[in-house]
mmCIF file of C-alpha atoms in Angstrom:
data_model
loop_
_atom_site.group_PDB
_atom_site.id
_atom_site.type_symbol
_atom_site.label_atom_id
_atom_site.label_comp_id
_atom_site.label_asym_id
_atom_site.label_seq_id
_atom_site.Cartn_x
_atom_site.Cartn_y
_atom_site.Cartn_z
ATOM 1 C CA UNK A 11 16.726 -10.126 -17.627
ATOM 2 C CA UNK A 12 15.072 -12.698 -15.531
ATOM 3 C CA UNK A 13 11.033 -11.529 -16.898
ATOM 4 C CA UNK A 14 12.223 -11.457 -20.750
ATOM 5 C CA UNK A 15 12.245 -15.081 -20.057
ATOM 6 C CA UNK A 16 8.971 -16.557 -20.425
ATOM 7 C CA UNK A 17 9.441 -19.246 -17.934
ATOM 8 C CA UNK A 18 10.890 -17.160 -15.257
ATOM 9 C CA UNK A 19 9.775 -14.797 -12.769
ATOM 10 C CA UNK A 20 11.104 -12.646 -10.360
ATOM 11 C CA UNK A 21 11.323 -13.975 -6.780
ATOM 12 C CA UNK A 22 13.083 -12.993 -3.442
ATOM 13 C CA UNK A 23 16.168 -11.836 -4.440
ATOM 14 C CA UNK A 24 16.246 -14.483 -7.165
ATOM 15 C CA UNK A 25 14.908 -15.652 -10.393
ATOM 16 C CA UNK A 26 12.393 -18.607 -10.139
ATOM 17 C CA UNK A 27 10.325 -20.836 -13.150
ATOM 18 C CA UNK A 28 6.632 -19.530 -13.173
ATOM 19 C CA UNK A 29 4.883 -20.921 -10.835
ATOM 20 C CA UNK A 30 2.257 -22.448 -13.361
ATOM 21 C CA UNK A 31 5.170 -24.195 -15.462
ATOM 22 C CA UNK A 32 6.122 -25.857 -11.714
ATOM 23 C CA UNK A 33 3.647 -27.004 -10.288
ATOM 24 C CA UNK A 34 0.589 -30.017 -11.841
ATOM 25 C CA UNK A 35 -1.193 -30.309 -8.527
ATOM 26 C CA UNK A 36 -2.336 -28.783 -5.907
ATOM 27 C CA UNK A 37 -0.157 -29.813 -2.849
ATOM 28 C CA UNK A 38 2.835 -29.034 -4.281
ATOM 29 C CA UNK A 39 1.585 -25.825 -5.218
ATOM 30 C CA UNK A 40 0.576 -24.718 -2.133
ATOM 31 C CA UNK A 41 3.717 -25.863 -0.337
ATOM 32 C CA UNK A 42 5.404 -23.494 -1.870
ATOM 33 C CA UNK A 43 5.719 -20.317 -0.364
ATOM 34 C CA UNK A 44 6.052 -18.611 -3.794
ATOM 35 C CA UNK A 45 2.636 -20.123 -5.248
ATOM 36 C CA UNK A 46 -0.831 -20.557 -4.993
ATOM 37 C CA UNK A 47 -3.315 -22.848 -6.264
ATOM 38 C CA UNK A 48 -5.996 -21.646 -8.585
ATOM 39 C CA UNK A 49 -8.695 -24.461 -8.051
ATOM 40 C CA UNK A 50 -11.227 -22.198 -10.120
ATOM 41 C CA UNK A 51 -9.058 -22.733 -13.658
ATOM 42 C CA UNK A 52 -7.063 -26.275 -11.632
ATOM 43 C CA UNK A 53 -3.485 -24.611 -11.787
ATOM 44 C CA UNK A 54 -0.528 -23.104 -9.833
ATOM 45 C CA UNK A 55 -0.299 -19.328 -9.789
ATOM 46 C CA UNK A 56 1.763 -16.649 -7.968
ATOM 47 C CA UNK A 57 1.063 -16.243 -4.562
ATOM 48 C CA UNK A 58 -0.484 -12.477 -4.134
ATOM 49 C CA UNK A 59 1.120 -11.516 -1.142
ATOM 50 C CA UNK A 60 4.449 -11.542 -3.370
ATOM 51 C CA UNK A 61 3.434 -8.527 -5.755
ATOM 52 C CA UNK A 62 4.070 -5.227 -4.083
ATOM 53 C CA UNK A 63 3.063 -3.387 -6.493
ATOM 54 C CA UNK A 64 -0.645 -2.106 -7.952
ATOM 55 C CA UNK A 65 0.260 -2.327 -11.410
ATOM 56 C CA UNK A 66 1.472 -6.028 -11.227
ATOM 57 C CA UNK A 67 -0.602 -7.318 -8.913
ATOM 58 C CA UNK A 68 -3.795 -6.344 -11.035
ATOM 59 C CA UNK A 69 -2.251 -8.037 -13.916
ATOM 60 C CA UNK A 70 -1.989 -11.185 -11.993
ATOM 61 C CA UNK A 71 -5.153 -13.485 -13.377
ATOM 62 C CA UNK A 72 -5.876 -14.029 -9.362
ATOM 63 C CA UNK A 73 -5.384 -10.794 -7.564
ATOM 64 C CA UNK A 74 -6.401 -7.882 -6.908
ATOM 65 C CA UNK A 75 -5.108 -4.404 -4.880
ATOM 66 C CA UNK A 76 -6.783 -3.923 -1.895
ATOM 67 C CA UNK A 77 -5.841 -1.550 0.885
ATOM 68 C CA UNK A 78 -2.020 -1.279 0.067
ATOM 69 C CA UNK A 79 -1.442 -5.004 -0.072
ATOM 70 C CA UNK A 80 -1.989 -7.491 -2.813
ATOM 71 C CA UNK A 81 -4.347 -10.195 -2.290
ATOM 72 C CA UNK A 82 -6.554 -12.782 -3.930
ATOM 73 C CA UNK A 83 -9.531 -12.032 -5.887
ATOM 74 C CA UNK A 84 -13.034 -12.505 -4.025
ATOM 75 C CA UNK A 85 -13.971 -15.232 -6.312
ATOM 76 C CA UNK A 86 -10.931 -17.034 -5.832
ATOM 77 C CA UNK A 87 -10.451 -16.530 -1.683
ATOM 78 C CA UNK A 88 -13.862 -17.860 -0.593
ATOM 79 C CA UNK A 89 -15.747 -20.854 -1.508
ATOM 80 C CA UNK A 90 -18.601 -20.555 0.909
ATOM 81 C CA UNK A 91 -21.115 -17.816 1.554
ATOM 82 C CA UNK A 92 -20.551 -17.941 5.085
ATOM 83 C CA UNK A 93 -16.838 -17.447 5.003
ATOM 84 C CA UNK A 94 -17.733 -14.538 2.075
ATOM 85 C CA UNK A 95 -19.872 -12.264 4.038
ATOM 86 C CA UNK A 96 -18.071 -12.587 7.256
ATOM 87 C CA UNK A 97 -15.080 -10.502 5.108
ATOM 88 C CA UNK A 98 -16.186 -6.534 4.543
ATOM 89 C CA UNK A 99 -14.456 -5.815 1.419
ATOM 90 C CA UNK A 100 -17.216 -9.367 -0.297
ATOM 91 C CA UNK A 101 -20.732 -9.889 -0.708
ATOM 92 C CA UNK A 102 -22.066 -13.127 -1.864
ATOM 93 C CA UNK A 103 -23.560 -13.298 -5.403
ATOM 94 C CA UNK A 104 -26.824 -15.387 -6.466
ATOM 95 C CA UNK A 105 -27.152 -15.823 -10.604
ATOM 96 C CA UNK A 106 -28.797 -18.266 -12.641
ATOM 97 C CA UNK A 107 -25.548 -19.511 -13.651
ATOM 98 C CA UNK A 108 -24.007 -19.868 -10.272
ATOM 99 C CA UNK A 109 -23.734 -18.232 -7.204
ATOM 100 C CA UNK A 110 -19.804 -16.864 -6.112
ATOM 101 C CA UNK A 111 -18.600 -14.141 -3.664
ATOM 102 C CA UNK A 112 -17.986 -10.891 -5.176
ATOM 103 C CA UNK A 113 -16.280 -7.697 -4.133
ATOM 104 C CA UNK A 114 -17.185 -5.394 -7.127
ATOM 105 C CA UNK A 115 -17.810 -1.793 -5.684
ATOM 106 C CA UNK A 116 -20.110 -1.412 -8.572
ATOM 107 C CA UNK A 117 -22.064 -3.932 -8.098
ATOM 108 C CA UNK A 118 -23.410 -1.809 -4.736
ATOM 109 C CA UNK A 119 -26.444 0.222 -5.875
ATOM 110 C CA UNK A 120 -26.508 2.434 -2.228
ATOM 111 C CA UNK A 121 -24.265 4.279 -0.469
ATOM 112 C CA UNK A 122 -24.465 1.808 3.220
ATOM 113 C CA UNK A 123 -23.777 -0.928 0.936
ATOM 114 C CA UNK A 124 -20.745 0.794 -1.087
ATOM 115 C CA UNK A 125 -19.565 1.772 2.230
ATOM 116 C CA UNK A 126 -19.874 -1.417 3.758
ATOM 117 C CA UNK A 127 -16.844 -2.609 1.223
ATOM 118 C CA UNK A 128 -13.503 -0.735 2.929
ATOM 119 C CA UNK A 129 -11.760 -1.158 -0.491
ATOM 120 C CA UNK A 130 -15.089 1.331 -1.983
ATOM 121 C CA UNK A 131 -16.169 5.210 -1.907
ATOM 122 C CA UNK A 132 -19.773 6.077 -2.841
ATOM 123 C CA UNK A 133 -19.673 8.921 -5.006
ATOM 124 C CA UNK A 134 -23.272 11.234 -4.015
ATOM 125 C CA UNK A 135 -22.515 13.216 -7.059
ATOM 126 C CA UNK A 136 -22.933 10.368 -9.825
ATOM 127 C CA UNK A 137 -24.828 8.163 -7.517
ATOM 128 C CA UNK A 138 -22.376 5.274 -7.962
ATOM 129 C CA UNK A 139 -19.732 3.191 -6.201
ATOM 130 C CA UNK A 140 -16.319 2.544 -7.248
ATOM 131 C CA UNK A 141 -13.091 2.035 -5.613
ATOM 132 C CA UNK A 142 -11.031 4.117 -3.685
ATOM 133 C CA UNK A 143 -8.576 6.009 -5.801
ATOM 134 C CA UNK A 144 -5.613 4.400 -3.209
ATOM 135 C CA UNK A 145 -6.912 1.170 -4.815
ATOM 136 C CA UNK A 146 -7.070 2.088 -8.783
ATOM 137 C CA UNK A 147 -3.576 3.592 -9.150
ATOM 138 C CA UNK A 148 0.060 3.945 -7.756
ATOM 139 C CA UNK A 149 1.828 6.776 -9.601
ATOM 140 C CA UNK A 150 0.990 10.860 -10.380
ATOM 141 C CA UNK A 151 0.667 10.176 -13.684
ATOM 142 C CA UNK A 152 -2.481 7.842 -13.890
ATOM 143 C CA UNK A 153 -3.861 8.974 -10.538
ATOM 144 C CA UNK A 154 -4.243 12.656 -12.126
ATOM 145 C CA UNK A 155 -5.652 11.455 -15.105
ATOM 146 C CA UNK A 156 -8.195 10.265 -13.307
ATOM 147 C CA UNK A 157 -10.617 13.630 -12.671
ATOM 148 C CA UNK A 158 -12.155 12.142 -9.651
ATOM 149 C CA UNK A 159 -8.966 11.304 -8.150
ATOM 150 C CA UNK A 160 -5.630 13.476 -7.821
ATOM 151 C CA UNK A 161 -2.140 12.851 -6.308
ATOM 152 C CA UNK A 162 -1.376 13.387 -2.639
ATOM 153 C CA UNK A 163 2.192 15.071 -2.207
ATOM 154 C CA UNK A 164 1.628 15.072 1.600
ATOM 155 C CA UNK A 165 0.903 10.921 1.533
ATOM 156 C CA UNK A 166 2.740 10.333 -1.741
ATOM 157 C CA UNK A 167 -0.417 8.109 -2.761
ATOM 158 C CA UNK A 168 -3.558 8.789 -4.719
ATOM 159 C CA UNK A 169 -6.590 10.316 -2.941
ATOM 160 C CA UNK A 170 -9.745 11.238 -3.989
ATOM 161 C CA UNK A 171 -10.163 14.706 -5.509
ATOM 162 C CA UNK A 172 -11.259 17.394 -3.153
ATOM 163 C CA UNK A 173 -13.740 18.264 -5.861
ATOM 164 C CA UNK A 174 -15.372 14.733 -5.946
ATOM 165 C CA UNK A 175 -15.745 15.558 -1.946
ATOM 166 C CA UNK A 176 -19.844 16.179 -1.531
ATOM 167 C CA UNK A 177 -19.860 16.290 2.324
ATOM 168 C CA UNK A 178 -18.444 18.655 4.871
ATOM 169 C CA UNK A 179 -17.406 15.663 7.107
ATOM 170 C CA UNK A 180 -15.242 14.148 4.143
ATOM 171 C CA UNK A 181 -13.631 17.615 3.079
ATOM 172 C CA UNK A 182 -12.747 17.983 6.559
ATOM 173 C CA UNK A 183 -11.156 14.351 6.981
ATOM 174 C CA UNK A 184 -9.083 15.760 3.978
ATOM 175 C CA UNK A 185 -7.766 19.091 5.648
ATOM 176 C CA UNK A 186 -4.208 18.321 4.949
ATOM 177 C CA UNK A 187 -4.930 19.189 1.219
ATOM 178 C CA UNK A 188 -8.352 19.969 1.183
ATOM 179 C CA UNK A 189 -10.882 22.657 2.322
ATOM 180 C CA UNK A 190 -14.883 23.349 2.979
ATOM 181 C CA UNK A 191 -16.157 26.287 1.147
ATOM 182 C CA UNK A 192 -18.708 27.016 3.655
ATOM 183 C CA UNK A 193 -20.878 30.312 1.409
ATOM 184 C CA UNK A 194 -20.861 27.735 -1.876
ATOM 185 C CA UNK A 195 -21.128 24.796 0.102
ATOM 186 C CA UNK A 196 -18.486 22.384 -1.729
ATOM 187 C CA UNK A 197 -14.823 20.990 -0.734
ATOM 188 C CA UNK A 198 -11.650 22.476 -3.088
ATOM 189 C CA UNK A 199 -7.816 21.825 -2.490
ATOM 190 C CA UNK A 200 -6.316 24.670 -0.640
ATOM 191 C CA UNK A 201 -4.478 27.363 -2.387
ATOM 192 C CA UNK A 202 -1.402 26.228 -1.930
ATOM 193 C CA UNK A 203 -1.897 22.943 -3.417
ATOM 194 C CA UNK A 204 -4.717 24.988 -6.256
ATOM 195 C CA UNK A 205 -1.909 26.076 -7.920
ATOM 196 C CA UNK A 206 2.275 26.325 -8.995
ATOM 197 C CA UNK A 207 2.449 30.179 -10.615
ATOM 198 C CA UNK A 208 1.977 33.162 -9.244
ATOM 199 C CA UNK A 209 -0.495 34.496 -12.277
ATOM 200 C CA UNK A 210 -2.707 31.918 -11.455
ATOM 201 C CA UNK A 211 -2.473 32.244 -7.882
ATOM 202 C CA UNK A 212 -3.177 35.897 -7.873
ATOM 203 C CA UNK A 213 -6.334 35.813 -9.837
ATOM 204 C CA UNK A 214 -7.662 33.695 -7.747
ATOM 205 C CA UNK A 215 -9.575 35.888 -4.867
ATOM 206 C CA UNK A 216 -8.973 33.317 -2.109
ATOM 207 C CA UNK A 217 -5.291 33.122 -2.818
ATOM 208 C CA UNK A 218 -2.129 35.193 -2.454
ATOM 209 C CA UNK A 219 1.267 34.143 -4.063
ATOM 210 C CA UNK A 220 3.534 34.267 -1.406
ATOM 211 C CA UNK A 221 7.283 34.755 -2.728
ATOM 212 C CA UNK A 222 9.768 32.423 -0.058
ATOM 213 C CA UNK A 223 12.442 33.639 -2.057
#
């Protein structure tokens, strides 16, 4: 009830006007617990620590998902390159137009410099960098959609795929659902996560349906 209200928002246990619609300036903003100030665009937002949530703290014009918490995008947290570089998930961005601090994994062009960025994975197959499927989504759903990624029902988050797994190290960091194929050389999930029917199973020479029942 309280969201179908455009000037409300969801607080601690209460409803609360938007931040933006309460705030003008920026010490009043940033006394509040609730908000932050958004000196990029000179107005008060919701303070990222408050989402808990992937899905609504992406949507927020100043946050992002980072390692299982919600915080404030690069561009908005750090003003100064020192401050920027000092943080592992940023790296501090020269253009024509401006220089900022930026935290884009795809903006890394090697795999030390993807990896460098906690929130990132370099992929060796597609010779890119993105982020972390544990950053990118928070349900089954979306996570499996995603054919690098897949859902972990030992961690109940999203993971990366074993398939998208290029090194023996990785695979083997993975072993709760994943395992190393040592004759073709690659990483796979392990039978008992491969598949849910015995058919399947069966033709599969690796596996053996095992009937609990």
């Amino acid at each position: 009830i309280c969201t179908t209200d455009q000037m409300c928002a969801n607080g601690v246990k209460t409803c609360m006007i938007r931040c933006i619609l309460k705030y003008e300036a920026e010490p009043g903003c940033d006394a509040d617990n609730e908000c932050q100030w958004d000196w990029k665009h000179s107005n008060c937002n919701r303070n990222c620590d408050k989402f808990s949530s992937i899905s609504t703290c992406n949507t927020a014009p100043t946050c992002m998902w980072s390692n299982s918490t919600c915080r404030q995008q690069y561009n908005m947290r750090y003003t100064a390159q020192a401050d920027c570089v000092a943080d592992s998930e940023c790296t501090w961005e020269v253009l024509p137009t401006g220089q900022q601090c930026i935290g884009n994994c795809a903006s890394r062009f090697n795999s030390v410099h993807c990896e460098l960025n906690t929130m990132c994975r370099w992929d060796s197959t597609t010779q890119a960098c993105d982020f972390k499927c544990e950053n990118k989504f928070e349900n089954s759903a979306d996570c499996n959609a995603d054919p690098k990624c897949m859902w972990s029902a030992v961690s109940g988050i999203c993971v990366t795929h074993c398939k998208s797994v290029a090194s023996r190290a990785e695979c083997q960091n993975m072993a709760t659902i994943c395992r190393w194929d040592t004759n073709a050389l690659t990483c796979d999930k392990q039978c008992k996560f491969r598949y849910s029917a015995g058919d399947a199973c069966e033709a599969d020479a690796e596996c053996t349906w095992y009937n609990s029942g």
